[in-house]
């Protein structure tokens, strides 16, 4: 009898162990007033927790509250989100990536459609139609923009003053500034061989021929086409002329800009926050300008725009409330609160941006004189981007013949488009 | 056969298997452990093996493609670089952390205050691999501490790009890992040296052996069982090198300093190619197990024949 009891207990223990691993909580109940609902919210922007807390203050009584879970490792975060769709724990709301990564979720029917929200937001002037293209798949929209980032040139005002150079308005003036700085033993530009190794390729090619830049993302233009080669040759020449800091220097770019080790750094507008954290003051210690187009004959100046989505998990526990939150998120009130908390630009042109420099950039980037272009990372299919980032990383490091790198990327592109055209 | 087992066999009637009256309950006691091992070890292994035969992005259902992932893996020049670097790591780890560990242990053996001599070598072992990578990145980056020190001393090579050029960056990272790993090997060899019986060594001394001859002919052979363990651990550890490389170069620039473990991680989680990542994982598992079996079988056979 005792033996049987012991056996039964042990069996139960093992069964419980297995069940614990498999079981899951269904999460909070849906229905009711969305403003009273708490949404499970996941993001890889762990450092932004205080801003999301500020948004809970702003949404009180008008939109749901966020229950924040932040990941600091983007790779681990992506794997977690993908896994969550295989369980009953689908996130109500989560941040993701535009481009190929969002297309994958849309293909699998994992994110809720937001076409109605976009239609209303565009009608209200909360967002531009141009931005909607980043969120459109087969005519329908998915997710809403969490944020928007314009890629601009930051510069150290003191270094500019000391070397007698001014903000350039044409590519020729930009090259003159760089040459003057080189002649005065100042390194003009920052660049990296990881994470943002592709940004100078996008800046030069978009500035040389925006259509060719766009064509790379749908396979209609080859990486070995003359205009792409010309862009790489221009970059190659700039590296040879000593425009860039050695990519082996691992000091943070904001520190290098502050110390004057580099005079300029081409970054997204999120860089403002990093400079402010060093107590640098916008307009006094640093400034920013749109990089002039390489080809001055272009009617518009290309501005690279990066945008990250805020998505609603399809069939999540609080799907309706999460969609209500998405709708509120795009309003001017919400975006003014967000911009104030983040000290950053907003996708909503009506939102108040307190930083004058950023306000100016927003005005320029959304004006008729500018042409908004998708960032290379999001514009390029993942299979091609993977190879391209490795090739650009090697090119930045070694400044060798560009053709080998372009051919390697084109080989990856050929393989991709053969299967996905 | 050991004596008690032999005696039990004699007591049992011929032709009858020993029957444990508690076998039913023993299953109940063993089951949790077996289940745990099955769930956390066997199932993931079987799942990984299956995924290696599929195309899978982590979303939706895997699509069976046969051995396509394996052919793609071997056709990829980046994988071959990764394989070469992993081989460097295996050789480098045996030569440096193990060799240095042995040297430290032998030099400090019997020395007064040996513990204090060995302690500084052991301290880095308490640091995680990622932290070691970050520390050494400061030292080895362009115009970092090493380059500045060499330039100050007017030594040649101050302009070398320690972490940018391959395979120099792999060599430097092996050195960084040796800084961390030598101490623990010294500790293990130290324990081994203490366990060697004194009599044969004394006898050899009386016969006139001393210095390197004494070490080569007496100490080294008697250390063999421990050397087998240390080298075996070093081989397995170096085959799955990840943390130091991830922290220092992330396998770059390009893919020039990737190791197999990094390739596996990047293919799976960065490139979302779970099938190819699983194929690399399986390949890495097979060579790790093969290397361990071949090495241990040879070493254990040698020690049995002694």
mmCIF file with all atom_site columns, C-alpha atoms in Angstrom, chain A residues 3 6-7 10 14 17-18 73 75 79 82 86 101 104-105 108 110 193 246 248-251 382 386 390 394 397-398, chain B residues 24-25 28-29 32 35-36 56-60 137 141-142 161 163-165 248 253-255 265 269-272 274:
data_model
loop_
_atom_site.group_PDB
_atom_site.id
_atom_site.type_symbol
_atom_site.label_atom_id
_atom_site.label_alt_id
_atom_site.label_comp_id
_atom_site.label_asym_id
_atom_site.label_entity_id
_atom_site.label_seq_id
_atom_site.pdbx_PDB_ins_code
_atom_site.Cartn_x
_atom_site.Cartn_y
_atom_site.Cartn_z
_atom_site.occupancy
_atom_site.B_iso_or_equiv
_atom_site.pdbx_formal_charge
_atom_site.auth_seq_id
_atom_site.auth_comp_id
_atom_site.auth_asym_id
_atom_site.auth_atom_id
_atom_site.pdbx_PDB_model_num
ATOM 1  C CA . UNK A 1 3   ? 4.610  1.423  -2.180  1.00 0.00 ? 3   UNK A CA 1
ATOM 2  C CA . UNK A 1 6   ? 4.780  6.498  -3.034  1.00 0.00 ? 6   UNK A CA 1
ATOM 3  C CA . UNK A 1 7   ? 4.522  5.550  -6.679  1.00 0.00 ? 7   UNK A CA 1
ATOM 4  C CA . UNK A 1 10  ? 5.974  10.434 -7.655  1.00 0.00 ? 10  UNK A CA 1
ATOM 5  C CA . UNK A 1 14  ? 6.195  14.279 -12.632 1.00 0.00 ? 14  UNK A CA 1
ATOM 6  C CA . UNK A 1 17  ? 6.081  19.145 -13.645 1.00 0.00 ? 17  UNK A CA 1
ATOM 7  C CA . UNK A 1 18  ? 5.143  18.521 -17.254 1.00 0.00 ? 18  UNK A CA 1
ATOM 8  C CA . UNK A 1 73  ? 18.391 42.658 -26.177 1.00 0.00 ? 73  UNK A CA 1
ATOM 9  C CA . UNK A 1 75  ? 17.451 39.697 -30.774 1.00 0.00 ? 75  UNK A CA 1
ATOM 10 C CA . UNK A 1 79  ? 12.588 35.502 -30.686 1.00 0.00 ? 79  UNK A CA 1
ATOM 11 C CA . UNK A 1 82  ? 7.671  35.028 -32.364 1.00 0.00 ? 82  UNK A CA 1
ATOM 12 C CA . UNK A 1 86  ? 2.741  29.906 -30.702 1.00 0.00 ? 86  UNK A CA 1
ATOM 13 C CA . UNK A 1 101 ? 9.881  41.764 -40.517 1.00 0.00 ? 101 UNK A CA 1
ATOM 14 C CA . UNK A 1 104 ? 6.218  38.191 -42.099 1.00 0.00 ? 104 UNK A CA 1
ATOM 15 C CA . UNK A 1 105 ? 3.754  38.841 -39.260 1.00 0.00 ? 105 UNK A CA 1
ATOM 16 C CA . UNK A 1 108 ? 0.851  34.834 -40.935 1.00 0.00 ? 108 UNK A CA 1
ATOM 17 C CA . UNK A 1 110 ? -0.638 37.649 -36.478 1.00 0.00 ? 110 UNK A CA 1
ATOM 18 C CA . UNK A 1 193 ? 31.459 49.019 -39.035 1.00 0.00 ? 193 UNK A CA 1
ATOM 19 C CA . UNK A 1 246 ? 38.725 54.786 -37.914 1.00 0.00 ? 246 UNK A CA 1
ATOM 20 C CA . UNK A 1 248 ? 37.946 50.492 -34.798 1.00 0.00 ? 248 UNK A CA 1
ATOM 21 C CA . UNK A 1 249 ? 37.405 53.369 -32.351 1.00 0.00 ? 249 UNK A CA 1
ATOM 22 C CA . UNK A 1 250 ? 34.622 52.060 -30.156 1.00 0.00 ? 250 UNK A CA 1
ATOM 23 C CA . UNK A 1 251 ? 33.976 55.216 -28.146 1.00 0.00 ? 251 UNK A CA 1
ATOM 24 C CA . UNK A 1 382 ? 16.160 40.538 -44.621 1.00 0.00 ? 382 UNK A CA 1
ATOM 25 C CA . UNK A 1 386 ? 22.108 40.295 -43.832 1.00 0.00 ? 386 UNK A CA 1
ATOM 26 C CA . UNK A 1 390 ? 28.395 42.194 -43.556 1.00 0.00 ? 390 UNK A CA 1
ATOM 27 C CA . UNK A 1 394 ? 33.997 44.869 -44.248 1.00 0.00 ? 394 UNK A CA 1
ATOM 28 C CA . UNK A 1 397 ? 36.882 48.472 -42.220 1.00 0.00 ? 397 UNK A CA 1
ATOM 29 C CA . UNK A 1 398 ? 39.153 47.865 -45.182 1.00 0.00 ? 398 UNK A CA 1
ATOM 30 C CA . UNK B 2 24  ? 6.884  -0.584 -9.842  1.00 0.00 ? 24  UNK B CA 1
ATOM 31 C CA . UNK B 2 25  ? 7.539  2.081  -7.236  1.00 0.00 ? 25  UNK B CA 1
ATOM 32 C CA . UNK B 2 28  ? 7.593  6.285  -10.042 1.00 0.00 ? 28  UNK B CA 1
ATOM 33 C CA . UNK B 2 29  ? 10.712 7.616  -8.388  1.00 0.00 ? 29  UNK B CA 1
ATOM 34 C CA . UNK B 2 32  ? 10.419 12.726 -12.699 1.00 0.00 ? 32  UNK B CA 1
ATOM 35 C CA . UNK B 2 35  ? 10.854 13.187 -17.735 1.00 0.00 ? 35  UNK B CA 1
ATOM 36 C CA . UNK B 2 36  ? 12.903 16.242 -16.891 1.00 0.00 ? 36  UNK B CA 1
ATOM 37 C CA . UNK B 2 56  ? 11.582 27.836 -40.937 1.00 0.00 ? 56  UNK B CA 1
ATOM 38 C CA . UNK B 2 57  ? 11.569 31.528 -40.005 1.00 0.00 ? 57  UNK B CA 1
ATOM 39 C CA . UNK B 2 58  ? 10.197 31.068 -36.483 1.00 0.00 ? 58  UNK B CA 1
ATOM 40 C CA . UNK B 2 59  ? 6.691  31.901 -37.677 1.00 0.00 ? 59  UNK B CA 1
ATOM 41 C CA . UNK B 2 60  ? 4.099  29.599 -39.201 1.00 0.00 ? 60  UNK B CA 1
ATOM 42 C CA . UNK B 2 137 ? 37.777 45.705 -26.263 1.00 0.00 ? 137 UNK B CA 1
ATOM 43 C CA . UNK B 2 141 ? 40.321 48.839 -30.012 1.00 0.00 ? 141 UNK B CA 1
ATOM 44 C CA . UNK B 2 142 ? 41.998 51.151 -32.518 1.00 0.00 ? 142 UNK B CA 1
ATOM 45 C CA . UNK B 2 161 ? 44.346 46.891 -36.133 1.00 0.00 ? 161 UNK B CA 1
ATOM 46 C CA . UNK B 2 163 ? 40.240 43.677 -33.737 1.00 0.00 ? 163 UNK B CA 1
ATOM 47 C CA . UNK B 2 164 ? 39.651 44.661 -37.348 1.00 0.00 ? 164 UNK B CA 1
ATOM 48 C CA . UNK B 2 165 ? 41.900 42.336 -39.326 1.00 0.00 ? 165 UNK B CA 1
ATOM 49 C CA . UNK B 2 248 ? 34.377 41.956 -28.798 1.00 0.00 ? 248 UNK B CA 1
ATOM 50 C CA . UNK B 2 253 ? 34.088 42.914 -39.420 1.00 0.00 ? 253 UNK B CA 1
ATOM 51 C CA . UNK B 2 254 ? 31.975 41.153 -42.024 1.00 0.00 ? 254 UNK B CA 1
ATOM 52 C CA . UNK B 2 255 ? 32.187 37.554 -40.797 1.00 0.00 ? 255 UNK B CA 1
ATOM 53 C CA . UNK B 2 265 ? 23.224 32.107 -33.233 1.00 0.00 ? 265 UNK B CA 1
ATOM 54 C CA . UNK B 2 269 ? 18.099 34.660 -34.301 1.00 0.00 ? 269 UNK B CA 1
ATOM 55 C CA . UNK B 2 270 ? 19.539 37.491 -36.386 1.00 0.00 ? 270 UNK B CA 1
ATOM 56 C CA . UNK B 2 271 ? 18.810 36.159 -39.884 1.00 0.00 ? 271 UNK B CA 1
ATOM 57 C CA . UNK B 2 272 ? 15.651 34.272 -38.818 1.00 0.00 ? 272 UNK B CA 1
ATOM 58 C CA . UNK B 2 274 ? 16.050 28.642 -38.013 1.00 0.00 ? 274 UNK B CA 1
#
